[in-house]
C-alpha atoms as an extended CHARMM CRD file, in Angstrom:
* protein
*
       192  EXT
         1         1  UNK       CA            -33.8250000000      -72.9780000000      -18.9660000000  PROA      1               0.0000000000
         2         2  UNK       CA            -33.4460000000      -69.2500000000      -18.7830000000  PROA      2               0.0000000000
         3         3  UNK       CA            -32.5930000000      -69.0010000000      -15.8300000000  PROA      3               0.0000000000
         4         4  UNK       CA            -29.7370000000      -71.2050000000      -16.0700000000  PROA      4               0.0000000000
         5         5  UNK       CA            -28.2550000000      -69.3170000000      -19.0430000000  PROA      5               0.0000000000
         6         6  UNK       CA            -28.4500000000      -66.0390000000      -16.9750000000  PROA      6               0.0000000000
         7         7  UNK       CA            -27.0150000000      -67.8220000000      -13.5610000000  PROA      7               0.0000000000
         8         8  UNK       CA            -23.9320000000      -68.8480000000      -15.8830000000  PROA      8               0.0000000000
         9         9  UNK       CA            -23.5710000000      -65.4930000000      -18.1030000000  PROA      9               0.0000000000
        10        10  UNK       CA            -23.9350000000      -63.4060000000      -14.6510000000  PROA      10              0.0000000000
        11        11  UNK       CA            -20.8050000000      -65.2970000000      -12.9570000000  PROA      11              0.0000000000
        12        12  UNK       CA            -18.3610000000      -65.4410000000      -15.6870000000  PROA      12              0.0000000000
        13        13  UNK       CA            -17.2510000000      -61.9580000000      -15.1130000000  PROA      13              0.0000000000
        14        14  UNK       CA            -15.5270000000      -59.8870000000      -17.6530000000  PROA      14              0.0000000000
        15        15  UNK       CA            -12.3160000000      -57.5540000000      -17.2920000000  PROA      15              0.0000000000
        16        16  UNK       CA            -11.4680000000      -54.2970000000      -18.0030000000  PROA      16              0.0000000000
        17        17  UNK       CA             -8.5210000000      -52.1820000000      -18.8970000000  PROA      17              0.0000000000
        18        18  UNK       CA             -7.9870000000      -48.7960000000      -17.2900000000  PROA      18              0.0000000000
        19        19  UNK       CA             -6.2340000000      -46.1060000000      -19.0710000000  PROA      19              0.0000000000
        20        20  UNK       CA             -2.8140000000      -47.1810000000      -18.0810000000  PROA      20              0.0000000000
        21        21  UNK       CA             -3.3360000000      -50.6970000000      -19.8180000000  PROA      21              0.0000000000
        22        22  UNK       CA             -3.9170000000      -52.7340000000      -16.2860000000  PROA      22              0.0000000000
        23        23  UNK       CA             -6.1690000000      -55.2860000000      -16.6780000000  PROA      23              0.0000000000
        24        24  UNK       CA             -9.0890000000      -56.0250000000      -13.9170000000  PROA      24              0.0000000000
        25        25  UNK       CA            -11.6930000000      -58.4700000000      -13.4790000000  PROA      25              0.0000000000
        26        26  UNK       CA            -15.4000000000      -57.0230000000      -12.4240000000  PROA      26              0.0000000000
        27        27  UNK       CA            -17.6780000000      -59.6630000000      -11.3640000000  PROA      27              0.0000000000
        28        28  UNK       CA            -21.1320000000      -59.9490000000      -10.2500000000  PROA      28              0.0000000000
        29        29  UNK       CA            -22.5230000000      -62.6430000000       -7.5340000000  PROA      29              0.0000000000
        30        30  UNK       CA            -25.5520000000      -63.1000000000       -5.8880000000  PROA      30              0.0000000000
        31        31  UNK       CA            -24.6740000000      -63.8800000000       -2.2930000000  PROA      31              0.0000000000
        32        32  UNK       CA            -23.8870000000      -62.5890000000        1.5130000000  PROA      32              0.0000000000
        33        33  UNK       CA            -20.7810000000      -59.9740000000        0.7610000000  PROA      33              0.0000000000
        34        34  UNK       CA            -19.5200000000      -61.0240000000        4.3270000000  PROA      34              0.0000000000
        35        35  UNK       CA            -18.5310000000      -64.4040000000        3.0950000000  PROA      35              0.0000000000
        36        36  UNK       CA            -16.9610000000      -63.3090000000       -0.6740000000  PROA      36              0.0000000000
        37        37  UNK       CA            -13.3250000000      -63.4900000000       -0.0640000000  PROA      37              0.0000000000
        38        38  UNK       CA            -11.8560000000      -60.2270000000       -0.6630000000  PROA      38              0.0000000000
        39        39  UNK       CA             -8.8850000000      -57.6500000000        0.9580000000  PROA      39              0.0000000000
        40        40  UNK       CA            -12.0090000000      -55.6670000000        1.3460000000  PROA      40              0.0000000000
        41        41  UNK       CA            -15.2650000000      -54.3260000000        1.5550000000  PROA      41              0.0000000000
        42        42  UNK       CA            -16.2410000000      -51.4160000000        0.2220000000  PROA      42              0.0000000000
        43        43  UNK       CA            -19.4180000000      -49.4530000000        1.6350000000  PROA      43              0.0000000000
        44        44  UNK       CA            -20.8710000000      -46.6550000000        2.3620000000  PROA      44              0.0000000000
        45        45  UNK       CA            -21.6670000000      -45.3730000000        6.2230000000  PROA      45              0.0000000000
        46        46  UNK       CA            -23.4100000000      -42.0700000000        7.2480000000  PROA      46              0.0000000000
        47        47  UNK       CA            -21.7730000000      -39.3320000000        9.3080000000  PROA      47              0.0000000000
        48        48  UNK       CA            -24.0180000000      -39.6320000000       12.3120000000  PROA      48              0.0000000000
        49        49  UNK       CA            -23.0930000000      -42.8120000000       13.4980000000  PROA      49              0.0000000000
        50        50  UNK       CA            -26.2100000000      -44.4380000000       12.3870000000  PROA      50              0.0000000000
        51        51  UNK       CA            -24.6630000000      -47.6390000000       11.6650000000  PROA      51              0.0000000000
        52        52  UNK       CA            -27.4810000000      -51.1700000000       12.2140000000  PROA      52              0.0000000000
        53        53  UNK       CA            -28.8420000000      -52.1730000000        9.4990000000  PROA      53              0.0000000000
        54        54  UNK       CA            -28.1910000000      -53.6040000000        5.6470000000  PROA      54              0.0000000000
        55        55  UNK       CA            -24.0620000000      -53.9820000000        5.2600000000  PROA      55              0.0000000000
        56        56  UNK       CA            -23.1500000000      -52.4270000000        8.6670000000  PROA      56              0.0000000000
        57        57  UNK       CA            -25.6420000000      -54.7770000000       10.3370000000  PROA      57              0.0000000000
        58        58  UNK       CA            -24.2540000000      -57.8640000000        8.3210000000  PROA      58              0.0000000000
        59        59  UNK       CA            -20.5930000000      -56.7190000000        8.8300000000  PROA      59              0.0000000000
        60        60  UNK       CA            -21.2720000000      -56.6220000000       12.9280000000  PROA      60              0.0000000000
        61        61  UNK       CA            -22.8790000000      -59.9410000000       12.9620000000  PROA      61              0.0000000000
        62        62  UNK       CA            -19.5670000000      -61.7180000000       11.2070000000  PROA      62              0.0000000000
        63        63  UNK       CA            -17.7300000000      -59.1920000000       13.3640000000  PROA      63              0.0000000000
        64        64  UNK       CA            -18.7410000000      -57.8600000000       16.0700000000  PROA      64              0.0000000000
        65        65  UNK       CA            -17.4630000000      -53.9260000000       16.2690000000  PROA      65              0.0000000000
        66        66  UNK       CA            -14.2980000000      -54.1140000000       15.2920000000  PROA      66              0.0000000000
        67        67  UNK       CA            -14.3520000000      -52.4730000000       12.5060000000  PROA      67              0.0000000000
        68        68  UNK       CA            -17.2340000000      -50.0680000000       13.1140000000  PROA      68              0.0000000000
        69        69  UNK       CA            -15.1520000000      -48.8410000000       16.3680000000  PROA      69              0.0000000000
        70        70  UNK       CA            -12.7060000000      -47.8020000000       14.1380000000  PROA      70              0.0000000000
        71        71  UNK       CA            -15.1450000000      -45.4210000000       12.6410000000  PROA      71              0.0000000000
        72        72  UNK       CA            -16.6050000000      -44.1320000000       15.6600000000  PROA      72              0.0000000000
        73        73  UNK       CA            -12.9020000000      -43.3500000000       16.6820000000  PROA      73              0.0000000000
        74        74  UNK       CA            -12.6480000000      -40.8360000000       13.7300000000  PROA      74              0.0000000000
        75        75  UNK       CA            -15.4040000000      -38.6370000000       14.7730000000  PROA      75              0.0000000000
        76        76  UNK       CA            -16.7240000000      -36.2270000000       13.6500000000  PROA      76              0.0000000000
        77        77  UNK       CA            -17.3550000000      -37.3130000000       10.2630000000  PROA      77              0.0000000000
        78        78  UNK       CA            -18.0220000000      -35.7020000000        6.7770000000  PROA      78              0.0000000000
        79        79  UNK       CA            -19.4890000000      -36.6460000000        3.4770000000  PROA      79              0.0000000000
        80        80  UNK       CA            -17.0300000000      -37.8050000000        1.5600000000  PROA      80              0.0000000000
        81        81  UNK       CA            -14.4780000000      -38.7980000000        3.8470000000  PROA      81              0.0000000000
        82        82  UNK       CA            -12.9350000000      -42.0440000000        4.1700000000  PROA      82              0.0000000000
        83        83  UNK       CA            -12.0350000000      -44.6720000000        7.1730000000  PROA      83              0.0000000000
        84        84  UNK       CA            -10.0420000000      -47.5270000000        6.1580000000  PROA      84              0.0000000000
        85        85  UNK       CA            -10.9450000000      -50.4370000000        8.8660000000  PROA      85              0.0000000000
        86        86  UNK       CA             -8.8200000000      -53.1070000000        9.7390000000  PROA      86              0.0000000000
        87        87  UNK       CA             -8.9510000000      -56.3620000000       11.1960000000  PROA      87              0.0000000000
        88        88  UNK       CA             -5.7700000000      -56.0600000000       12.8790000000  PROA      88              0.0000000000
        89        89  UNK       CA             -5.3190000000      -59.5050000000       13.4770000000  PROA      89              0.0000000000
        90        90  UNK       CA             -8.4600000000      -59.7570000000       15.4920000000  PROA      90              0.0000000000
        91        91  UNK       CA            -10.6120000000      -62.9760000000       14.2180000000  PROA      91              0.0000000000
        92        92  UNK       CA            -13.8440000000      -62.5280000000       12.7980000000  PROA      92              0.0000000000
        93        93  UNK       CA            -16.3140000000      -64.9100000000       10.8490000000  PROA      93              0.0000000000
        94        94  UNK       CA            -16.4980000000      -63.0060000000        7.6990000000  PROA      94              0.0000000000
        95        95  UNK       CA            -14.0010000000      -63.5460000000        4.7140000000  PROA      95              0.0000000000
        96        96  UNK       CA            -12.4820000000      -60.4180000000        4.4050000000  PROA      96              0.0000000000
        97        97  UNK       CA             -9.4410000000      -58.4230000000        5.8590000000  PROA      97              0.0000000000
        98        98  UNK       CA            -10.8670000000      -54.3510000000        5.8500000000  PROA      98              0.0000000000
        99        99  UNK       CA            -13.6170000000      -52.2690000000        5.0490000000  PROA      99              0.0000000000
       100       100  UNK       CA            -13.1430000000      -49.1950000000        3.3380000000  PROA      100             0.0000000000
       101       101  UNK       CA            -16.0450000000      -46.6360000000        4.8400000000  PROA      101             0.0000000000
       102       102  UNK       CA            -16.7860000000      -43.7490000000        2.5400000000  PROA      102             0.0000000000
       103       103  UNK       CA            -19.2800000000      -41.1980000000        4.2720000000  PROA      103             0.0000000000
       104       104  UNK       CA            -21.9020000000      -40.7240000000        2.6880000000  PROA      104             0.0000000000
       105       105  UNK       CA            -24.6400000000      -37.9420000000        3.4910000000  PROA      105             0.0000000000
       106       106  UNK       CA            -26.2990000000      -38.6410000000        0.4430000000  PROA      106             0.0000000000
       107       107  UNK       CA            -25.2960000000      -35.1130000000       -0.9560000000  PROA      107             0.0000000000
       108       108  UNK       CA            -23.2840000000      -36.2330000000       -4.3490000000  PROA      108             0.0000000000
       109       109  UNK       CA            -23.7230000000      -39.1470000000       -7.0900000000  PROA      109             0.0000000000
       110       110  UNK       CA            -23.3460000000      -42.4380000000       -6.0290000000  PROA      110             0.0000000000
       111       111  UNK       CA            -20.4860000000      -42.3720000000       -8.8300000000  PROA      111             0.0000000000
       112       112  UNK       CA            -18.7260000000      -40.2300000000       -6.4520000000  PROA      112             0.0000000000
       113       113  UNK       CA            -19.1020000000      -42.6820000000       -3.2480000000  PROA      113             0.0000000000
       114       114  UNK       CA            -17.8000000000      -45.4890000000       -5.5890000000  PROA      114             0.0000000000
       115       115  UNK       CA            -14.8180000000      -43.9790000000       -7.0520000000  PROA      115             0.0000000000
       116       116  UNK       CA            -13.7620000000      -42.7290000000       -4.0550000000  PROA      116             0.0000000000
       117       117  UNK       CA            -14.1840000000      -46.0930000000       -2.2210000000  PROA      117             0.0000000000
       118       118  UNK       CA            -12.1670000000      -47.5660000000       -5.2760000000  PROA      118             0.0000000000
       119       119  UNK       CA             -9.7370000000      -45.3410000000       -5.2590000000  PROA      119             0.0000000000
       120       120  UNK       CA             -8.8680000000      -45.5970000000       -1.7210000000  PROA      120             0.0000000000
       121       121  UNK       CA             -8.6460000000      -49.4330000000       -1.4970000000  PROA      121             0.0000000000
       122       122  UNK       CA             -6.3120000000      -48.9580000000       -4.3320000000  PROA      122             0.0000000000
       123       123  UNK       CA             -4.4010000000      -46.6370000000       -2.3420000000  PROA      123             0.0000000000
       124       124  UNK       CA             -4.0530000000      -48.8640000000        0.4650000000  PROA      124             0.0000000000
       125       125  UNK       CA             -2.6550000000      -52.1450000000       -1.7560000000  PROA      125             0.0000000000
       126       126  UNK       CA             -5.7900000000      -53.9930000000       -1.5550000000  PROA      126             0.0000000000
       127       127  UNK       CA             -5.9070000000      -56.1270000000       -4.4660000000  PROA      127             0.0000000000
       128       128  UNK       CA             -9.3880000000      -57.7270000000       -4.4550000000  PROA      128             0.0000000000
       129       129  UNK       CA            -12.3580000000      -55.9640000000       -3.4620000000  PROA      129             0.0000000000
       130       130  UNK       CA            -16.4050000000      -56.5900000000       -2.9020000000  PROA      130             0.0000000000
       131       131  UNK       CA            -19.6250000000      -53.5090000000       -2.8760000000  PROA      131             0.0000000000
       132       132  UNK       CA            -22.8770000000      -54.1990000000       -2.1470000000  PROA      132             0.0000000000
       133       133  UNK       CA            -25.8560000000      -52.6670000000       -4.5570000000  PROA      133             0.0000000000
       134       134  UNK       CA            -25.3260000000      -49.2930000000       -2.3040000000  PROA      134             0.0000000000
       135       135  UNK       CA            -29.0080000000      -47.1740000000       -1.7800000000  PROA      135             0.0000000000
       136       136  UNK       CA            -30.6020000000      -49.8910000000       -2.9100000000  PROA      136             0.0000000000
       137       137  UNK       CA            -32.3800000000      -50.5350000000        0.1440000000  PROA      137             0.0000000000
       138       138  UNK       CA            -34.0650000000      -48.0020000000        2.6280000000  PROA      138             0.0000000000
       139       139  UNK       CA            -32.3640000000      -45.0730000000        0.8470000000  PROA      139             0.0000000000
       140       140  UNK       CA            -33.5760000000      -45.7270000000       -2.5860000000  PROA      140             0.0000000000
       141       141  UNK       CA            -35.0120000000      -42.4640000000       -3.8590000000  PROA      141             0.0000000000
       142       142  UNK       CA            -33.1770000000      -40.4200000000       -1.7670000000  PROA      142             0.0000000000
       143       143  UNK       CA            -30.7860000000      -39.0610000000       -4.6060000000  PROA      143             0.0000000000
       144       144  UNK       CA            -30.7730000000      -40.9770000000       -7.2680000000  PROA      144             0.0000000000
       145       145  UNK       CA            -34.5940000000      -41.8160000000       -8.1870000000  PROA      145             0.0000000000
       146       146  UNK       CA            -34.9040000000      -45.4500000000       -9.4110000000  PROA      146             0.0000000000
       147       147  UNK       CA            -32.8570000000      -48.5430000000       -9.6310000000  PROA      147             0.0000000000
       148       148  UNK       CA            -31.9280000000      -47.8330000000      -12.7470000000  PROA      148             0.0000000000
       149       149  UNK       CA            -30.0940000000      -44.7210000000      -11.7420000000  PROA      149             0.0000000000
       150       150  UNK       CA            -28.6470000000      -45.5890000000       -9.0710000000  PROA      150             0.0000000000
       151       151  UNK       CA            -27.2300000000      -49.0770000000      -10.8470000000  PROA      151             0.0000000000
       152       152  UNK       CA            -25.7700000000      -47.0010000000      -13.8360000000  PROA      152             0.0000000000
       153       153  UNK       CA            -24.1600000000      -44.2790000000      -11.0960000000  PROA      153             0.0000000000
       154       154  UNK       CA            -22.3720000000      -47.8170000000       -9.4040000000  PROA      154             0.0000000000
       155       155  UNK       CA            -21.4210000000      -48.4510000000      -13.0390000000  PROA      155             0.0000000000
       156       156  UNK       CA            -20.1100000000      -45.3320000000      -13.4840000000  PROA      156             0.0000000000
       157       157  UNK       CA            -17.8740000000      -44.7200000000      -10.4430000000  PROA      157             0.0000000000
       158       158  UNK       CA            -15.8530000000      -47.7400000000      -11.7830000000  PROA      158             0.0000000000
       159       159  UNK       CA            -15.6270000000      -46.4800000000      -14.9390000000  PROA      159             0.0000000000
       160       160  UNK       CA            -14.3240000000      -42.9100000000      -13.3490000000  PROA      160             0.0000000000
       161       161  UNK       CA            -12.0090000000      -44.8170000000      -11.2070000000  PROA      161             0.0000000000
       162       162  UNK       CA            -10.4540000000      -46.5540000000      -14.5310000000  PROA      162             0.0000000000
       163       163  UNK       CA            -10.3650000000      -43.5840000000      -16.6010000000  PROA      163             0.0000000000
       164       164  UNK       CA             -8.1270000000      -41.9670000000      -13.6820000000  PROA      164             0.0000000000
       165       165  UNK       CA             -5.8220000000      -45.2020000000      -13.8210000000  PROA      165             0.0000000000
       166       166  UNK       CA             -7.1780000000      -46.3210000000      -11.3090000000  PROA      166             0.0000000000
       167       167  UNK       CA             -6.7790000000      -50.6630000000      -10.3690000000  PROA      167             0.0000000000
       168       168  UNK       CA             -7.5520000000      -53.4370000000       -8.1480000000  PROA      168             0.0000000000
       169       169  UNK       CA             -7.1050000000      -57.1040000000       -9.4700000000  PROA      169             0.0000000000
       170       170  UNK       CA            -10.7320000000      -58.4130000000       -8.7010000000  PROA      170             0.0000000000
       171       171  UNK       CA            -13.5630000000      -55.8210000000       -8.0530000000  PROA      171             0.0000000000
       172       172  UNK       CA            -17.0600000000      -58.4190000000       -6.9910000000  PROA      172             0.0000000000
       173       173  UNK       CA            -20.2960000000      -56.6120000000       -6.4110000000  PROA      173             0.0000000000
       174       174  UNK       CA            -22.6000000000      -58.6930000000       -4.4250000000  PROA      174             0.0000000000
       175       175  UNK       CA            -26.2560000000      -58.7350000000       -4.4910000000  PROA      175             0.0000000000
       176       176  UNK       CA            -28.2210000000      -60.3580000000       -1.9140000000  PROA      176             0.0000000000
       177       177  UNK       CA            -31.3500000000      -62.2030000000       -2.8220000000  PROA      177             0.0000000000
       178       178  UNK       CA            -32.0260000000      -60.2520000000       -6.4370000000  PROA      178             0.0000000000
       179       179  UNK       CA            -31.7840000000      -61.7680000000       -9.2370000000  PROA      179             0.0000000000
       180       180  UNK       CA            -33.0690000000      -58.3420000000      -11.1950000000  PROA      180             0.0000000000
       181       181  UNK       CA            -30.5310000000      -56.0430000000      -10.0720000000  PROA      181             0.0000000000
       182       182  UNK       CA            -27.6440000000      -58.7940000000      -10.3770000000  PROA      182             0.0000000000
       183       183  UNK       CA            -28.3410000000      -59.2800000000      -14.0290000000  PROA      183             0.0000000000
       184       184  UNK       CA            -28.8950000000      -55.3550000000      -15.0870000000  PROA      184             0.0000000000
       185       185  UNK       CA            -25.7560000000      -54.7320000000      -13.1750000000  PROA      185             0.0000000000
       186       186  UNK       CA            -23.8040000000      -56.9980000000      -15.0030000000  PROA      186             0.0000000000
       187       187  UNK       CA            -25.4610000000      -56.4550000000      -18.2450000000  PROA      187             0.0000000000
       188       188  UNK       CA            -24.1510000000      -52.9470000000      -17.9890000000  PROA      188             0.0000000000
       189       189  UNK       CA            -20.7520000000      -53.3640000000      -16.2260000000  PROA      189             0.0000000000
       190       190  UNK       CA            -20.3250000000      -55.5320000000      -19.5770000000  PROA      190             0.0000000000
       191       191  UNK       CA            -20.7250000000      -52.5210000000      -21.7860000000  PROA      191             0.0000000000
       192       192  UNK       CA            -18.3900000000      -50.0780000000      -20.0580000000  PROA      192             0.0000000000
């Protein structure tokens, strides 16, 4: 029976207001973040060109390199940057339009990599938005030390990108295959 109750509290969602008064609705889904419909996905991508497995492995299977060539176009690369990906009208099998690359050398917060994504899809008009559970995976550790930390620092870069006005309609984070991390991310996107 538990798990019911959290399955249903974890997709109703909530909203937020940012400091100009715009009102946004964060979700959190358990799921493949290729098939959430969304403008675009947000995610982070090394400078090196290092780019197989977790989101950029899952984004080439849906779509082959069409957006990845993008990035490899804009070389060289530094933390921090951003490469805004599009479609272009080329078909694909995923449900999304763009992905919004933010380098990521893993030499700041992950706050920083999350506003910044954020804040450039903003930028760019797109409306609804997805993230994976970035350094979650392989690069867990690396700067910020446990899950914990590193699901408050997601938490965090949207609450930097509202307090800066920031807005999208619909920002999803997707978490494949962990029921865990869904449910302490939502728990505290709820008490932003």
């Amino acid at each position: 029976m538990t798990s019911i109750i959290v399955y249903a509290t974890l997709h109703l969602g909530s909203s937020i207001k940012n400091k100009k008064g715009n009102l946004m609705k964060i979700d959190v889904k358990s799921g493949d973040i290729t098939q959430t419909p969304s403008d675009a996905v947000i995610t982070a991508i090394n400078s090196g060109g290092m780019w197989f497995g977790g989101i950029d492995g899952a984004i080439k299977r849906v779509a082959g390199n069409i957006f990845h060539a993008q990035v490899a176009k804009a070389l060289p690369l530094k933390h921090g940057s951003i490469v805004i990906a599009k479609a272009g009208g080329k078909p694909h099998q995923g449900r999304f339009s763009s992905v919004v690359f933010v380098i990521d050398d893993l030499e700041s917060p992950l706050s920083d990599v999350v506003r910044n994504g954020l804040t450039a899809a903003a930028k760019a008009g797109f409306k609804s938005v997805t993230l994976p559970t970035i350094r979650m995976g392989v690069m867990l550790g690396t700067v910020e030390k446990t899950p914990e930390q590193t699901i408050q620092e997601m938490v965090r870069g949207v609450k930097l990108f509202t307090e800066k006005g920031g807005t999208v309609n619909q920002i999803t984070f997707v978490v494949y295959n962990d029921p865990v991390t869904q449910e302490i991310l939502q728990q505290k996107l709820a008490e932003m």
